XYZ file of C-alpha atoms in Angstrom:
356
model
C -7.967 29.540 138.003
C -5.435 28.640 134.141
C -2.249 26.242 134.979
C 0.730 27.297 132.685
C -1.347 28.854 129.259
C -2.207 32.298 128.232
C -4.593 34.591 129.859
C -6.197 37.243 128.419
C -4.786 40.517 129.520
C -1.154 39.204 130.147
C 0.803 38.094 127.055
C 1.794 40.674 124.452
C 3.676 41.235 121.844
C 4.730 39.022 118.335
C 5.508 35.456 120.134
C 7.442 34.212 116.821
C 10.385 36.345 117.862
C 10.427 34.031 120.895
C 9.957 35.828 123.305
C 6.929 35.917 126.367
C 5.491 39.466 127.501
C 4.197 39.672 130.632
C 2.196 43.006 131.660
C 0.294 44.477 134.328
C 1.805 45.929 137.893
C 4.877 44.442 138.268
C 6.695 43.466 141.805
C 10.140 43.983 141.252
C 12.925 43.207 143.043
C 13.660 42.322 146.785
C 11.545 45.603 147.931
C 8.577 44.193 145.795
C 8.203 47.626 144.183
C 4.458 47.792 142.293
C 5.718 49.080 138.293
C 3.708 49.794 135.550
C 4.606 47.652 132.723
C 5.938 44.082 131.094
C 8.074 41.340 132.366
C 10.234 40.180 129.087
C 10.960 35.878 129.325
C 13.092 34.758 126.910
C 14.352 31.032 126.518
C 12.984 30.739 130.479
C 15.231 34.052 131.940
C 13.879 37.499 132.776
C 15.540 39.311 129.984
C 14.447 42.699 130.920
C 11.420 44.779 132.902
C 10.061 47.738 130.619
C 8.117 50.343 132.871
C 5.084 52.235 130.793
C 1.185 52.247 130.493
C 0.091 48.606 129.811
C -4.010 48.114 129.449
C -3.851 45.390 131.906
C -5.010 44.743 135.503
C -2.892 42.067 136.357
C -0.389 41.529 138.933
C 3.077 40.035 138.535
C 5.036 38.481 141.052
C 7.750 35.765 141.577
C 6.479 32.194 142.113
C 6.602 31.050 145.631
C 9.443 29.118 147.346
C 8.421 26.571 150.152
C 11.465 26.700 152.319
C 10.080 23.664 154.473
C 8.023 20.831 153.533
C 7.735 17.131 154.396
C 4.899 15.918 151.619
C 5.230 12.283 152.497
C 2.668 12.246 154.943
C 0.079 13.382 152.328
C -1.395 10.037 152.709
C -2.989 11.051 156.217
C -4.022 14.439 155.642
C -5.664 15.849 158.949
C -4.528 12.411 160.827
C -3.813 12.601 164.889
C -5.499 15.640 165.786
C -4.797 16.229 169.173
C -1.738 14.753 169.463
C 0.896 16.281 171.270
C 4.438 17.425 168.905
C 6.067 14.041 169.979
C 2.928 11.889 168.981
C 2.344 13.190 165.912
C 6.162 12.998 164.325
C 8.850 11.827 166.893
C 10.551 9.092 164.912
C 10.182 6.326 165.103
C 6.983 5.628 166.387
C 5.430 9.170 165.836
C 2.024 8.539 164.283
C 3.317 9.848 160.943
C 6.316 7.076 161.141
C 3.603 4.568 161.527
C 1.400 5.704 158.548
C 4.511 5.860 156.412
C 5.129 2.267 157.242
C 1.794 1.116 156.772
C 1.540 2.448 153.452
C 2.913 1.391 149.786
C 4.966 2.600 147.834
C 2.440 3.482 144.858
C 0.171 4.970 147.378
C 3.086 6.946 149.009
C 4.326 8.411 145.675
C 0.521 9.013 144.419
C -0.581 10.490 147.354
C 3.093 12.922 146.662
C 2.183 13.686 143.273
C -1.300 15.136 144.444
C 0.211 17.425 146.849
C 2.854 18.355 144.385
C 0.312 19.176 141.886
C -1.599 21.322 144.253
C 1.770 23.270 145.101
C 2.182 23.713 141.142
C -1.454 24.778 140.908
C -0.968 27.407 143.861
C 2.239 29.154 142.741
C 4.361 26.878 144.216
C 7.967 27.090 141.688
C 10.107 25.256 144.246
C 9.961 23.861 148.011
C 12.758 22.254 150.258
C 11.709 18.872 151.360
C 12.977 16.671 154.067
C 12.210 13.423 152.871
C 11.915 10.621 155.340
C 12.943 7.202 154.266
C 16.370 6.878 153.289
C 17.392 6.377 149.942
C 13.925 4.820 149.057
C 12.721 7.551 149.563
C 14.367 9.526 147.623
C 13.502 7.819 145.070
C 9.865 8.083 145.732
C 9.388 11.665 145.635
C 11.549 11.508 142.437
C 9.031 9.460 140.519
C 6.085 11.982 142.826
C 7.293 14.675 141.049
C 7.697 13.527 137.338
C 5.749 16.186 135.064
C 4.839 18.538 138.027
C 6.616 21.837 137.162
C 8.055 22.461 140.952
C 11.561 21.990 141.580
C 12.467 19.879 144.119
C 15.058 20.325 146.768
C 15.218 16.834 148.534
C 17.136 16.508 151.800
C 17.571 12.811 152.830
C 17.498 11.820 155.932
C 18.204 8.201 157.888
C 21.664 7.425 156.009
C 24.653 9.307 154.567
C 23.645 7.205 151.157
C 20.226 9.392 151.367
C 22.199 11.976 150.880
C 24.262 11.403 148.333
C 20.974 10.410 146.079
C 19.089 13.976 147.127
C 20.459 17.373 147.217
C 21.395 17.507 150.797
C 20.759 16.086 154.472
C 17.439 17.284 156.524
C 18.396 16.638 160.364
C 15.303 15.952 162.675
C 17.257 17.803 165.392
C 20.097 17.212 167.640
C 18.167 15.215 170.267
C 17.575 12.696 168.265
C 21.532 12.374 167.211
C 24.441 14.364 166.974
C 24.483 14.361 163.123
C 28.180 14.861 163.169
C 29.034 12.332 160.533
C 26.346 13.367 158.037
C 27.251 16.986 158.023
C 30.928 16.056 157.647
C 29.682 14.251 154.584
C 27.265 16.728 153.103
C 29.987 19.162 153.693
C 32.586 17.333 151.193
C 29.866 16.848 148.687
C 28.887 20.946 148.893
C 25.499 19.927 149.199
C 22.385 21.541 151.621
C 22.301 20.679 155.268
C 19.278 21.821 157.182
C 17.981 20.647 160.961
C 15.380 21.292 163.108
C 16.036 22.979 165.893
C 13.982 25.061 168.865
C 10.644 23.607 167.822
C 9.392 22.162 171.453
C 12.120 24.008 173.610
C 16.089 25.353 173.638
C 17.483 22.412 174.621
C 18.457 21.474 170.555
C 19.437 25.071 169.137
C 23.128 25.220 170.965
C 23.572 21.574 169.713
C 22.419 22.321 166.037
C 24.229 25.641 165.606
C 27.568 23.629 166.296
C 26.978 21.668 163.300
C 27.210 24.854 160.944
C 23.988 24.353 159.479
C 23.001 26.182 156.068
C 19.759 26.749 157.850
C 17.589 26.335 161.001
C 13.839 25.036 161.113
C 11.364 26.410 163.256
C 13.197 28.519 166.088
C 9.929 28.788 168.440
C 12.326 28.528 171.174
C 15.837 30.671 171.283
C 17.312 32.135 173.959
C 19.281 35.737 173.886
C 22.857 33.985 173.201
C 21.091 31.799 170.534
C 19.651 35.119 168.542
C 23.708 36.064 169.093
C 25.088 33.200 167.266
C 22.521 33.850 164.498
C 23.706 37.055 164.326
C 27.200 35.850 164.325
C 27.100 33.042 161.793
C 23.913 34.506 159.639
C 22.149 30.789 158.997
C 19.314 31.940 157.820
C 15.748 30.360 159.705
C 12.824 28.580 158.360
C 9.541 29.222 159.707
C 6.299 27.455 160.214
C 3.805 29.139 161.801
C 0.734 27.491 160.983
C 2.492 24.080 161.649
C 3.417 25.299 165.085
C 0.106 26.537 166.061
C -1.571 23.158 165.560
C 1.154 21.605 167.521
C 0.635 24.160 170.116
C 4.673 24.625 170.349
C 4.088 28.331 170.499
C 5.424 31.074 167.870
C 8.542 32.039 166.590
C 10.363 35.463 167.747
C 10.199 36.456 163.930
C 10.928 40.195 164.725
C 13.973 39.154 166.745
C 15.143 36.785 164.005
C 14.191 38.949 161.489
C 17.096 41.468 162.942
C 19.986 39.250 163.088
C 19.606 36.708 159.593
C 17.370 36.426 156.954
C 13.951 34.540 157.386
C 11.966 32.362 154.982
C 8.688 30.507 155.188
C 7.616 27.016 155.037
C 4.259 24.690 155.142
C 5.860 21.991 157.196
C 4.205 18.632 156.967
C 1.276 18.286 154.752
C -0.671 15.944 156.892
C -0.941 18.746 159.350
C -1.371 21.800 156.820
C -2.437 22.373 153.163
C 1.257 23.046 151.497
C -0.406 26.790 150.404
C 1.661 29.768 150.751
C -0.405 32.091 150.709
C -2.052 30.822 153.619
C 1.082 30.872 155.444
C 1.570 34.446 154.327
C -1.589 35.353 155.186
C -0.881 33.563 158.712
C 2.399 35.640 158.913
C 1.712 38.719 158.080
C -1.276 38.462 160.882
C 0.308 36.876 163.574
C 3.624 39.080 163.449
C 4.885 42.697 163.733
C 6.403 42.263 160.215
C 5.323 44.434 156.869
C 3.779 42.674 154.227
C 6.796 43.386 152.149
C 9.124 41.008 154.067
C 6.554 38.863 154.505
C 6.573 38.455 150.552
C 9.724 38.318 150.688
C 9.930 35.244 153.295
C 7.882 33.421 150.722
C 9.936 34.007 147.603
C 13.821 34.949 147.718
C 14.816 34.054 151.094
C 13.878 30.246 150.976
C 15.673 30.496 146.635
C 18.478 32.344 148.614
C 18.997 29.067 150.760
C 18.802 26.596 148.207
C 20.322 28.494 145.905
C 18.079 28.918 143.390
C 17.920 31.698 140.571
C 14.340 32.159 141.246
C 12.013 34.047 144.096
C 12.409 38.107 142.232
C 11.317 39.607 139.451
C 14.408 40.905 137.758
C 16.457 40.519 134.952
C 18.630 38.083 134.777
C 16.337 35.781 137.275
C 14.609 32.610 135.753
C 11.069 33.366 134.911
C 8.773 31.903 137.613
C 6.343 34.195 137.863
C 2.656 34.233 139.205
C 0.178 36.084 137.636
C -3.210 37.464 139.566
C -6.241 38.846 138.495
C -6.021 42.714 139.887
C -9.663 42.502 139.087
C -10.833 39.333 140.877
C -13.848 39.678 142.792
C -11.487 39.393 145.660
C -8.534 41.869 145.006
C -10.328 44.521 142.863
C -10.352 47.936 145.013
C -7.105 46.886 146.703
C -5.130 50.169 147.594
C -1.821 48.577 148.663
C -0.626 45.701 145.941
C 1.543 44.047 148.421
C -0.238 44.034 151.091
C -3.507 42.744 148.973
C -1.129 40.067 147.949
C 0.224 38.832 151.148
C -2.969 39.441 153.247
C -5.935 38.650 150.987
C -5.078 37.131 147.771
C -5.566 32.913 147.094
C -5.453 30.287 144.797
C -8.652 31.282 143.217
C -6.981 34.961 142.179
C -4.458 33.206 140.037
C -4.357 34.098 136.348
C -1.317 32.038 134.871
C 1.757 30.630 136.160
C 4.880 31.455 134.101
C 7.559 28.938 134.123
């Protein structure tokens, strides 16, 4: 696996004209239609897609957008085995919060930096982070992300000041507080507001939806009227199946959610799961009755749409944030359905390069 450099069979053409040509089987547009050809990249943007025969076994797809993370707890991976969700993450004294209070600023920043480095290596272009620690926590993740080629869309928590310092506000849930002031302040600033809802039960879903959030996270336990409200409001949902399995709260009704609104994938807490979108896609594809195309959409453009990012698709005018896989790796060679192979089979070891 390589980082952001060139790879054999990937680039072609005259580099002196400032363009970069990425060749292979291209998963194009929102339907990820496999087409043979090359992606023309100029000034960090996809300038064109040229369909023609090329001598490359690469698979070219959009880099991932991880739509829900908590990477501050990177200091304590796999801590808390056997604990309930409340014991693990409930503020203010869940295990995660106690561990964060005990860690030094330097330890927290260093651990987050390592997680971001892994995300970059694993093909993630951007993530939406619910960041604990108020204004100081926002500053810490900004420091952790320096010189790491992953865009962190940071949603502060704890105060309105944290929202001002960040890209928006990430609320824990309306069973903790009503968040009306935070929502109003975030709306005035035109920033992103997300909130957890329906993770343990349905008791906080109506309150969360009353806030008219930009997106909801988890929605494991929606009732029929919540699904109707989703359809009416078209509020996107981020699901985190591996996290929900670890914390034993159940699984989101992904097929039913997709019938009402757009759905994105997130990896949630780093101390519970690696921030690997390959693993999240495989779980989603095998747990839920949804197509591989839909799962890939959940891992890319659905999250980009929530955060208003110009990535997540391979089409002209989009930012050239691309993931190039080795279609001739021992793992992927012989694949008859390229999209299905990417979603259900591919992994970090299959990455040839990441174009940013």
